[in-house]
CSV table of C-alpha atoms in Angstrom, one decimal:
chain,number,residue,atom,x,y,z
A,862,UNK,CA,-5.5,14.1,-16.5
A,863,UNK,CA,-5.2,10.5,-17.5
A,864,UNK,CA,-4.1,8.7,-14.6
A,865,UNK,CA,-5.2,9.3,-10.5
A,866,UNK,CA,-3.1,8.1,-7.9
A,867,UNK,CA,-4.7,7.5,-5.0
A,868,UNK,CA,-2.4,7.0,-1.8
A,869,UNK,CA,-4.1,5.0,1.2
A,870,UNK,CA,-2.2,5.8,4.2
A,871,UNK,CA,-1.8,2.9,7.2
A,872,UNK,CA,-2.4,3.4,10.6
A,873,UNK,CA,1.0,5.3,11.8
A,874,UNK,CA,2.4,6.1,8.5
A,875,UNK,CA,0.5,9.1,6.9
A,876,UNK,CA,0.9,10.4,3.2
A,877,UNK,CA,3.7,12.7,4.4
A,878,UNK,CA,6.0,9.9,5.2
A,879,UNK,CA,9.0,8.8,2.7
A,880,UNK,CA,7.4,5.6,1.0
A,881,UNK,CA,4.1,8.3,0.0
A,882,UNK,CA,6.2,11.1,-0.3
A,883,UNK,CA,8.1,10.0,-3.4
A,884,UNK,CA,5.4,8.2,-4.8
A,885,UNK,CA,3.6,11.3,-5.0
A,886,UNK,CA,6.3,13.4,-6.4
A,887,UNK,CA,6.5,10.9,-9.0
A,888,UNK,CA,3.2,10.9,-9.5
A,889,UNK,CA,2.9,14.9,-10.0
A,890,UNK,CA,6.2,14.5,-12.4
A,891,UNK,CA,4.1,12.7,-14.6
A,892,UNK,CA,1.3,15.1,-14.6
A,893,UNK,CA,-1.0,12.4,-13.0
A,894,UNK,CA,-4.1,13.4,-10.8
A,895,UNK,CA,-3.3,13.0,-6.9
A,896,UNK,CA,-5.3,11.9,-4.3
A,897,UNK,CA,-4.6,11.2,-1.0
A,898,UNK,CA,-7.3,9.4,1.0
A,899,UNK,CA,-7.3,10.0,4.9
A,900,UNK,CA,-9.8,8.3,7.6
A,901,UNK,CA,-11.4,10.3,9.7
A,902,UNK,CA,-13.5,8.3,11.1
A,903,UNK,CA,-10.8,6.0,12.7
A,904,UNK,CA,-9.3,7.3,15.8
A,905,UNK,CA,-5.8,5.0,16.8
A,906,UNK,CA,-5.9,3.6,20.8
A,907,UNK,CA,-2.6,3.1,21.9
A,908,UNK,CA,-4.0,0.0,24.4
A,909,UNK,CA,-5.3,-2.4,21.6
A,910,UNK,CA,-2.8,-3.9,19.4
A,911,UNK,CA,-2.1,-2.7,15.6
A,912,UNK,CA,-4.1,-5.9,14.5
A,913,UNK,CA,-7.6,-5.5,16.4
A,914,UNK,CA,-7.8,-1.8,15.5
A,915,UNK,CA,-7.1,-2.5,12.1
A,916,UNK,CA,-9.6,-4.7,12.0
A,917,UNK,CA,-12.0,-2.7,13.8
A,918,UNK,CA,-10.7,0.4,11.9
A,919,UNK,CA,-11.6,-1.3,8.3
A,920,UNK,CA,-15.7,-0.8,8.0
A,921,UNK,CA,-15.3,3.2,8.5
A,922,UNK,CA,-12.0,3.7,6.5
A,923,UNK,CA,-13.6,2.3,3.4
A,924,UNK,CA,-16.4,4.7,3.8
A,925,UNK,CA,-14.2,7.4,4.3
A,926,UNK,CA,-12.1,6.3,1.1
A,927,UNK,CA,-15.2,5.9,-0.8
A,928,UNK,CA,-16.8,9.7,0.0
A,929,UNK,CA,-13.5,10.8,-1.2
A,930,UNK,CA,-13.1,8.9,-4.4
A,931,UNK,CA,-16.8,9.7,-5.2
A,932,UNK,CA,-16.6,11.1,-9.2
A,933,UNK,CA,-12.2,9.9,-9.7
A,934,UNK,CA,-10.9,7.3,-11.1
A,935,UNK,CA,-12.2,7.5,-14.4
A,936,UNK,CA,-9.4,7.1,-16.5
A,937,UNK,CA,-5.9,4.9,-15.7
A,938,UNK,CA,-6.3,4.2,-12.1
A,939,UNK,CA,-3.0,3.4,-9.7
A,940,UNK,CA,-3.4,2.4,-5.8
A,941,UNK,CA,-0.2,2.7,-3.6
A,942,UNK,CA,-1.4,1.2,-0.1
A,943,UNK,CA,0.7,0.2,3.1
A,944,UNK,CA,-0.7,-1.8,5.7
A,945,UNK,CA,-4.4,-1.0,6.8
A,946,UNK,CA,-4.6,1.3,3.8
A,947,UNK,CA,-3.8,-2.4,1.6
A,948,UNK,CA,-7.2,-3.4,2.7
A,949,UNK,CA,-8.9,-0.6,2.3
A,950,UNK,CA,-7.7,-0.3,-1.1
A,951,UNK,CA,-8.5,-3.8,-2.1
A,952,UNK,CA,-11.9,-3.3,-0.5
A,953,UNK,CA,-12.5,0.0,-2.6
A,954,UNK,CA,-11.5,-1.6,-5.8
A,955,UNK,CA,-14.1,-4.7,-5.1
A,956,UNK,CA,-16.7,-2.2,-4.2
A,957,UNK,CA,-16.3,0.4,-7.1
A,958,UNK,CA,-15.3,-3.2,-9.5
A,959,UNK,CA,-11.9,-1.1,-10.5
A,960,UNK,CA,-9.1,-2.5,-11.9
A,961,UNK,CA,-6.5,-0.5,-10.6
A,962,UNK,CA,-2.8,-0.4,-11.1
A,963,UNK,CA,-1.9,-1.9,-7.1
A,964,UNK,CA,1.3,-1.3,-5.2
A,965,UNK,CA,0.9,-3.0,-2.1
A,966,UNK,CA,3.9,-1.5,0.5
A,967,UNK,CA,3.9,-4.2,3.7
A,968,UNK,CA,0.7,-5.7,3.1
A,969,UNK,CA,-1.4,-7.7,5.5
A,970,UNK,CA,-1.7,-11.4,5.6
A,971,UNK,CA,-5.3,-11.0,4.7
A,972,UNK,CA,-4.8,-8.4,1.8
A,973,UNK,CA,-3.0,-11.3,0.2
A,974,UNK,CA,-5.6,-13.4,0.9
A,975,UNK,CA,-8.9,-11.5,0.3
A,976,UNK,CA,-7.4,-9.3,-3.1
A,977,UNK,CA,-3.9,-10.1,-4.1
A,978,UNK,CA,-4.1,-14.0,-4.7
A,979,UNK,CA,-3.7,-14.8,-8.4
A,980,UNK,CA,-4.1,-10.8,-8.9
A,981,UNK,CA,-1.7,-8.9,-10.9
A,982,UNK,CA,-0.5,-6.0,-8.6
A,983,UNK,CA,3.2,-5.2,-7.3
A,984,UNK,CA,3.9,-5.8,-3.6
A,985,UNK,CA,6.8,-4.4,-1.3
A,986,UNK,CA,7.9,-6.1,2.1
A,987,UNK,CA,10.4,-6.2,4.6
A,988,UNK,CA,11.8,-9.9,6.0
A,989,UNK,CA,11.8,-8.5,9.4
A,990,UNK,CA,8.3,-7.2,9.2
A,991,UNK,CA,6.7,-8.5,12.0
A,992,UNK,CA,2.8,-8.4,10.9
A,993,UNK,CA,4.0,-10.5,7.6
A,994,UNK,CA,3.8,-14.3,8.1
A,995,UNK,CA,6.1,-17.0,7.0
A,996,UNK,CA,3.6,-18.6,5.1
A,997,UNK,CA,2.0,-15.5,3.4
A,998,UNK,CA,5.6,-14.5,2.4
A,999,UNK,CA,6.0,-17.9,0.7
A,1000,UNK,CA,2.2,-17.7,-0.5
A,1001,UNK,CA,3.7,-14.4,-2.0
A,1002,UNK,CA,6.7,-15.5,-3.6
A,1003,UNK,CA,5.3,-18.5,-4.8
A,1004,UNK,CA,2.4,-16.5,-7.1
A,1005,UNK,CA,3.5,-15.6,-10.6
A,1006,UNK,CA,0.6,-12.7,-10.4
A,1007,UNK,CA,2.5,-10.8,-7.5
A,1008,UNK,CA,5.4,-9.2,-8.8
A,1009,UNK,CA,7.2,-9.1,-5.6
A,1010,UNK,CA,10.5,-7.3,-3.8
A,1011,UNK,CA,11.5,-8.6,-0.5
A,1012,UNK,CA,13.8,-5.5,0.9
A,1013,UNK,CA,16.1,-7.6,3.3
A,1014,UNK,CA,16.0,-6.8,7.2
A,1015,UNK,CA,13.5,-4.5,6.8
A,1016,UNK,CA,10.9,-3.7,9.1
A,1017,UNK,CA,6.9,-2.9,9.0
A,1018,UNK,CA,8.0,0.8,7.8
A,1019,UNK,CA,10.5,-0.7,5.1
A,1020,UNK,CA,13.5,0.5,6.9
A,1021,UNK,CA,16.2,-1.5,8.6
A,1022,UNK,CA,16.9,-0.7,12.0
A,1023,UNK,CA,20.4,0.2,12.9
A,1024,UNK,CA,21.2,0.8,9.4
A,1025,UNK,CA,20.6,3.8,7.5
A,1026,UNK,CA,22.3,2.9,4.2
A,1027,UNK,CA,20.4,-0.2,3.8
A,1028,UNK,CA,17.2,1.7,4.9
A,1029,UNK,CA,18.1,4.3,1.9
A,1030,UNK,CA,18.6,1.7,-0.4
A,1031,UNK,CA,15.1,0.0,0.4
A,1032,UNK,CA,13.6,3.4,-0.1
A,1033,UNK,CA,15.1,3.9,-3.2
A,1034,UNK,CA,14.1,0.3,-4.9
A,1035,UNK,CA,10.7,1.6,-4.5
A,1036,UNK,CA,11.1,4.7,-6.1
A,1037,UNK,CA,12.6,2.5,-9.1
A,1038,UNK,CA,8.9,0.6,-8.7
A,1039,UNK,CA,7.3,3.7,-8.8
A,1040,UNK,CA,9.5,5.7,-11.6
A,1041,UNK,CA,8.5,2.1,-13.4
A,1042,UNK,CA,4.5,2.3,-12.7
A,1043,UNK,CA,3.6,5.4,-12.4
């Protein structure tokens, strides 16, 4: 195989979720290598906010994503990461010195900052997405290197609460990205 497609899950939304899940039958379509990275060594606590876990969380999910990408990406290389799993994957890249294909779904402030920033990648995020700052949004949309969709009302999952069309729709403008990518 050519191409490996490595998925790096967030914190509450596995590989088996619908932004992943489609992704990775696109992937397989194309007869691309899959890999799904998971991160053992991070256990979620319910009393400390999404932000100081993933924080906390980052040292030992690189490792874990590392072990496990020991020997791939040899060939064409593509990253789809959402949330915690954008940092991971931006810090796997640095580390290994890949230059991988990057689909960043809801990425962090500091994912922009640390490994998007003047970086040619593709990046996916919701308006109502409450971890995604004014200011990183406009950082975002202002940098020709990001090739960016803003999916209206969304939230941190790319859905849009109280609507399920719209929450279809956003799903399927990334499966456009991806059929386009991949």
């Amino acid at each position: 195989m050519d191409t490996t497609v490595v998925f790096f899950p967030g914190m509450g939304y596995g590989a088996d979720r619908p932004l992943f899940y489609y992704a990775r039958k696109q992937a397989q379509q194309t007869g691309s290598e899959v890999v799904c990275v998971d991160y053992p060594s991070f256990s979620p606590d319910p009393a400390v906010p999404a932000p100081l876990q993933a924080q906390a969380a980052l040292p030992g999910c690189v490792n874990d994503a590392l072990a496990q990408l020991a020997g791939r990406c040899l060939g064409r290389c593509v990253f789809v990461s959402k949330s915690l799993g954008t940092l991971v994957a931006g810090e796997v890249a640095r580390r290994l010195a890949l230059r991988p294909v990057q689909i960043y779904l809801t990425p962090l402030p500091r994912t922009y900052d640390a490994y998007m920033r003047g970086r040619s990648c593709w990046a996916v995020y919701g308006d109502a997405d409450p971890l995604m700052t004014p200011d990183c949004a406009a950082r975002m949309e202002q940098d020709p290197a990001v090739r960016l969709t803003k999916i209206p009302g969304a939230n941190h999952s790319l859905e849009v609460p109280g609507d399920i069309v719209a929450s279809v729709d956003a799903l399927r403008q990334v499966a456009q990205l991806y059929r386009a990518v991949l």
